[in-house]
PDB file of C-alpha atoms in Angstrom:
ATOM      1  CA  LYS E 407     104.380  84.347 117.127  1.00  0.00           C
ATOM      2  CA  ASP E 408     104.574  84.628 113.281  1.00  0.00           C
ATOM      3  CA  ILE E 409     106.997  87.712 113.409  1.00  0.00           C
ATOM      4  CA  SER E 410     110.722  87.764 114.312  1.00  0.00           C
ATOM      5  CA  VAL E 411     112.471  90.965 115.299  1.00  0.00           C
ATOM      6  CA  LYS E 412     116.095  91.074 113.975  1.00  0.00           C
ATOM      7  CA  SER E 413     116.997  94.499 115.192  1.00  0.00           C
ATOM      8  CA  CYS E 414     115.445  97.778 116.417  1.00  0.00           C
ATOM      9  CA  LYS E 415     116.616 101.331 116.931  1.00  0.00           C
ATOM     10  CA  GLU E 416     115.161 104.573 118.092  1.00  0.00           C
ATOM     11  CA  VAL E 417     113.561 106.736 115.405  1.00  0.00           C
ATOM     12  CA  ASP E 418     112.257 110.288 115.021  1.00  0.00           C
ATOM     13  CA  SER E 419     108.859 110.965 116.546  1.00  0.00           C
ATOM     14  CA  ASP E 420     107.311 111.634 113.107  1.00  0.00           C
ATOM     15  CA  PHE E 421     108.253 108.105 111.748  1.00  0.00           C
ATOM     16  CA  HIS E 422     105.394 105.970 110.578  1.00  0.00           C
ATOM     17  CA  ALA E 423     105.926 102.289 109.900  1.00  0.00           C
ATOM     18  CA  ARG E 424     103.734 102.461 106.800  1.00  0.00           C
ATOM     19  CA  TYR E 425     104.038 106.009 105.463  1.00  0.00           C
ATOM     20  CA  SER E 426     107.892 106.382 105.944  1.00  0.00           C
ATOM     21  CA  ALA E 427     108.565 103.371 103.811  1.00  0.00           C
ATOM     22  CA  LYS E 428     110.358 103.928 100.505  1.00  0.00           C
ATOM     23  CA  GLY E 429     109.553 100.489  99.248  1.00  0.00           C
ATOM     24  CA  LYS E 430     108.720  96.863 100.035  1.00  0.00           C
ATOM     25  CA  THR E 431     109.555  93.466  98.807  1.00  0.00           C
ATOM     26  CA  TYR E 432     106.814  90.704  98.793  1.00  0.00           C
ATOM     27  CA  VAL E 433     107.153  87.120  97.981  1.00  0.00           C
ATOM     28  CA  TYR E 434     104.393  84.807  96.900  1.00  0.00           C
ATOM     29  CA  ARG E 435     105.165  81.046  97.457  1.00  0.00           C
ATOM     30  CA  ILE E 436     103.573  78.320  95.416  1.00  0.00           C
ATOM     31  CA  ASN E 437     103.904  74.650  96.169  1.00  0.00           C
ATOM     32  CA  ASN E 438     103.952  73.338  92.643  1.00  0.00           C
ATOM     33  CA  SER E 439     103.375  69.609  93.308  1.00  0.00           C
ATOM     34  CA  GLY E 440     100.566  67.038  93.362  1.00  0.00           C
ATOM     35  CA  ILE E 441     101.426  66.383  97.020  1.00  0.00           C
ATOM     36  CA  LYS E 442     100.710  68.815  99.820  1.00  0.00           C
ATOM     37  CA  ASP E 443     103.683  69.764 101.956  1.00  0.00           C
ATOM     38  CA  ALA E 444     102.795  69.713 105.560  1.00  0.00           C
ATOM     39  CA  PHE E 445     105.602  72.090 106.397  1.00  0.00           C
ATOM     40  CA  LEU E 446     104.796  74.633 103.592  1.00  0.00           C
ATOM     41  CA  SER E 447     100.935  74.411 103.527  1.00  0.00           C
ATOM     42  CA  ARG E 448     100.458  77.274 105.943  1.00  0.00           C
ATOM     43  CA  TYR E 449     102.698  79.609 104.038  1.00  0.00           C
ATOM     44  CA  SER E 450     102.162  78.658 100.376  1.00  0.00           C
ATOM     45  CA  TRP E 451      99.410  78.159  97.770  1.00  0.00           C
ATOM     46  CA  ASP E 452      99.244  74.678  96.239  1.00  0.00           C
ATOM     47  CA  ILE E 453      99.042  74.435  92.446  1.00  0.00           C
ATOM     48  CA  GLU E 454      99.314  70.970  91.063  1.00  0.00           C
ATOM     49  CA  ARG E 455      99.355  71.988  87.262  1.00  0.00           C
ATOM     50  CA  PRO E 456     102.956  72.269  85.779  1.00  0.00           C
ATOM     51  CA  LEU E 457     104.163  75.961  85.409  1.00  0.00           C
ATOM     52  CA  ASN E 458     106.282  77.419  82.726  1.00  0.00           C
ATOM     53  CA  ILE E 459     108.691  79.550  84.759  1.00  0.00           C
ATOM     54  CA  GLU E 460     110.188  81.181  81.521  1.00  0.00           C
ATOM     55  CA  LYS E 461     106.785  82.411  80.433  1.00  0.00           C
ATOM     56  CA  MET E 462     105.995  83.682  83.895  1.00  0.00           C
ATOM     57  CA  ASN E 463     109.323  85.563  83.913  1.00  0.00           C
ATOM     58  CA  GLU E 464     108.517  87.071  80.481  1.00  0.00           C
ATOM     59  CA  PHE E 465     105.206  88.404  82.066  1.00  0.00           C
ATOM     60  CA  CYS E 466     107.240  89.719  85.065  1.00  0.00           C
ATOM     61  CA  LYS E 467     109.661  91.596  83.013  1.00  0.00           C
ATOM     62  CA  ARG E 468     106.662  93.586  81.514  1.00  0.00           C
ATOM     63  CA  ILE E 469     105.540  94.497  85.081  1.00  0.00           C
ATOM     64  CA  VAL E 470     108.860  96.185  85.902  1.00  0.00           C
ATOM     65  CA  GLY E 471     108.681 100.039  85.573  1.00  0.00           C
ATOM     66  CA  THR E 472     106.232 102.711  86.348  1.00  0.00           C
ATOM     67  CA  HIS E 473     102.695 101.865  85.381  1.00  0.00           C
ATOM     68  CA  ASP E 474      99.070 102.417  86.458  1.00  0.00           C
ATOM     69  CA  PHE E 475      98.376  99.277  88.466  1.00  0.00           C
ATOM     70  CA  TYR E 476      94.625 100.116  88.957  1.00  0.00           C
ATOM     71  CA  ALA E 477      93.565  96.791  87.233  1.00  0.00           C
ATOM     72  CA  PHE E 478      96.059  94.864  89.522  1.00  0.00           C
ATOM     73  CA  SER E 479      94.175  95.814  92.543  1.00  0.00           C
ATOM     74  CA  SER E 480      90.916  94.936  94.266  1.00  0.00           C
ATOM     75  CA  SER E 481      87.910  97.246  94.646  1.00  0.00           C
ATOM     76  CA  GLY E 482      88.771  97.636  98.342  1.00  0.00           C
ATOM     77  CA  ARG E 483      91.682  99.963  97.565  1.00  0.00           C
ATOM     78  CA  THR E 484      91.563 103.252  99.659  1.00  0.00           C
ATOM     79  CA  VAL E 485      93.888 105.355  97.493  1.00  0.00           C
ATOM     80  CA  GLU E 486      93.206 107.591  94.413  1.00  0.00           C
ATOM     81  CA  ASP E 487      96.644 107.328  92.911  1.00  0.00           C
ATOM     82  CA  THR E 488      97.218 103.873  91.455  1.00  0.00           C
ATOM     83  CA  VAL E 489     100.617 104.637  89.791  1.00  0.00           C
ATOM     84  CA  ARG E 490     103.400 102.511  91.233  1.00  0.00           C
ATOM     85  CA  THR E 491     106.972 101.801  90.279  1.00  0.00           C
ATOM     86  CA  VAL E 492     108.119  98.116  90.329  1.00  0.00           C
ATOM     87  CA  SER E 493     111.814  97.868  90.349  1.00  0.00           C
ATOM     88  CA  GLU E 494     111.970  93.963  90.468  1.00  0.00           C
ATOM     89  CA  CYS E 495     109.604  91.240  89.609  1.00  0.00           C
ATOM     90  CA  TYR E 496     110.709  87.614  88.866  1.00  0.00           C
ATOM     91  CA  THR E 497     109.920  84.006  89.566  1.00  0.00           C
ATOM     92  CA  GLU E 498     112.192  81.133  90.604  1.00  0.00           C
ATOM     93  CA  ARG E 499     111.771  77.383  91.031  1.00  0.00           C
ATOM     94  CA  ASN E 500     113.561  75.421  93.752  1.00  0.00           C
ATOM     95  CA  GLY E 501     112.275  71.854  93.435  1.00  0.00           C
ATOM     96  CA  ASP E 502     108.479  72.088  93.831  1.00  0.00           C
ATOM     97  CA  LEU E 503     108.593  75.623  95.400  1.00  0.00           C
ATOM     98  CA  VAL E 504     107.966  78.357  93.012  1.00  0.00           C
ATOM     99  CA  THR E 505     108.391  82.008  94.299  1.00  0.00           C
ATOM    100  CA  LEU E 506     107.243  85.232  92.801  1.00  0.00           C
ATOM    101  CA  THR E 507     109.216  88.152  94.160  1.00  0.00           C
ATOM    102  CA  VAL E 508     107.980  91.714  93.622  1.00  0.00           C
ATOM    103  CA  THR E 509     109.693  94.993  94.835  1.00  0.00           C
ATOM    104  CA  ALA E 510     108.110  98.355  94.510  1.00  0.00           C
ATOM    105  CA  ASN E 511     107.853 101.859  95.868  1.00  0.00           C
ATOM    106  CA  GLY E 512     104.253 100.883  97.042  1.00  0.00           C
ATOM    107  CA  PHE E 513     101.603  98.425  96.630  1.00  0.00           C
ATOM    108  CA  LEU E 514      97.771  98.519  96.108  1.00  0.00           C
ATOM    109  CA  TYR E 515      95.227  96.443  97.867  1.00  0.00           C
ATOM    110  CA  ASN E 516      95.683  92.778  96.772  1.00  0.00           C
ATOM    111  CA  MET E 517      98.255  93.828  94.102  1.00  0.00           C
ATOM    112  CA  VAL E 518     100.829  91.217  94.702  1.00  0.00           C
ATOM    113  CA  ARG E 519      98.156  88.304  94.944  1.00  0.00           C
ATOM    114  CA  ILE E 520      96.614  89.533  91.612  1.00  0.00           C
ATOM    115  CA  LEU E 521     100.051  89.811  90.058  1.00  0.00           C
ATOM    116  CA  ALA E 522     100.758  86.252  91.299  1.00  0.00           C
ATOM    117  CA  GLY E 523      97.451  84.986  89.888  1.00  0.00           C
ATOM    118  CA  THR E 524      98.108  86.613  86.589  1.00  0.00           C
ATOM    119  CA  ALA E 525     101.669  85.141  86.445  1.00  0.00           C
ATOM    120  CA  LEU E 526     100.141  81.704  87.263  1.00  0.00           C
ATOM    121  CA  GLY E 527      97.662  82.191  84.391  1.00  0.00           C
ATOM    122  CA  VAL E 528     100.539  82.813  82.060  1.00  0.00           C
ATOM    123  CA  GLY E 529     102.588  79.908  83.586  1.00  0.00           C
ATOM    124  CA  TYR E 530      99.971  77.366  82.717  1.00  0.00           C
ATOM    125  CA  GLY E 531      98.952  78.892  79.462  1.00  0.00           C
ATOM    126  CA  ARG E 532      95.472  80.448  80.178  1.00  0.00           C
ATOM    127  CA  LEU E 533      96.843  83.964  79.594  1.00  0.00           C
ATOM    128  CA  ASN E 534      99.466  85.176  77.168  1.00  0.00           C
ATOM    129  CA  VAL E 535     102.703  86.676  78.254  1.00  0.00           C
ATOM    130  CA  GLY E 536     101.845  90.036  76.778  1.00  0.00           C
ATOM    131  CA  CYS E 537      98.610  90.395  78.829  1.00  0.00           C
ATOM    132  CA  ALA E 538     100.244  92.997  81.089  1.00  0.00           C
ATOM    133  CA  GLU E 539     100.405  95.587  78.232  1.00  0.00           C
ATOM    134  CA  GLU E 540      96.626  95.212  77.536  1.00  0.00           C
ATOM    135  CA  ILE E 541      95.706  95.301  81.151  1.00  0.00           C
ATOM    136  CA  PHE E 542      97.734  98.435  81.744  1.00  0.00           C
ATOM    137  CA  LYS E 543      96.220 100.069  78.571  1.00  0.00           C
ATOM    138  CA  THR E 544      92.615  99.185  79.320  1.00  0.00           C
ATOM    139  CA  ASN E 545      92.612  99.101  83.167  1.00  0.00           C
ATOM    140  CA  ASN E 546      90.389  96.073  82.761  1.00  0.00           C
ATOM    141  CA  ARG E 547      90.762  93.812  85.819  1.00  0.00           C
ATOM    142  CA  ALA E 548      88.892  90.983  84.096  1.00  0.00           C
ATOM    143  CA  LEU E 549      91.903  90.457  81.720  1.00  0.00           C
ATOM    144  CA  GLY E 550      94.101  89.470  84.536  1.00  0.00           C
ATOM    145  CA  GLY E 551      94.366  86.432  86.723  1.00  0.00           C
ATOM    146  CA  ASP E 552      92.656  85.361  89.908  1.00  0.00           C
ATOM    147  CA  THR E 553      93.334  86.957  93.297  1.00  0.00           C
ATOM    148  CA  LEU E 554      95.321  84.155  94.989  1.00  0.00           C
ATOM    149  CA  SER E 555      94.871  83.239  98.625  1.00  0.00           C
ATOM    150  CA  PRO E 556      96.661  85.188 101.234  1.00  0.00           C
ATOM    151  CA  CYS E 557      98.379  82.088 102.552  1.00  0.00           C
ATOM    152  CA  GLY E 558     101.256  82.283 100.119  1.00  0.00           C
ATOM    153  CA  LEU E 559     101.967  85.964 100.634  1.00  0.00           C
ATOM    154  CA  ILE E 560     104.970  87.061 102.670  1.00  0.00           C
ATOM    155  CA  LEU E 561     106.318  90.526 103.323  1.00  0.00           C
ATOM    156  CA  LYS E 562     109.963  89.947 103.014  1.00  0.00           C
ATOM    157  CA  LYS E 563     111.522  93.450 103.505  1.00  0.00           C
ATOM    158  CA  VAL E 564     110.480  97.073 104.036  1.00  0.00           C
ATOM    159  CA  TYR E 565     113.001  99.815 102.891  1.00  0.00           C
ATOM    160  CA  TYR E 566     113.184 103.114 104.964  1.00  0.00           C
TER     161      TYR E 566
END
């Protein structure tokens, strides 16, 4: 009941919903208010502390490109190759709703939730905007932000 089908079509027999994808776009939603929103609470993460969207976007710019995202994934990953190409990463504010949008050719286990946690750390001043370079250079997961709750994560689009 959480999924809507907009269209469908017949595909080749060798099509695989996961492995045939050329890329995906994920959105992480944050209710940035001191008041819980009953309509958003199931699909967003609540953060009361004010966020600096400009700094978060500075961090996001440094994520775009081809990098080894090893340190932006959890130990539960099942792949050897951790290099991914992010074509789009940005944050937006619409009232109390802050969204982080990330588009890439593929994602690692918990990658978007860790990127969102790191962007939040930058947004409220715990991490500096340039932390991505150090994380990429050292592959040190401890230099990044928290792995945020799955409740704010939405798969927006799959590209075939």
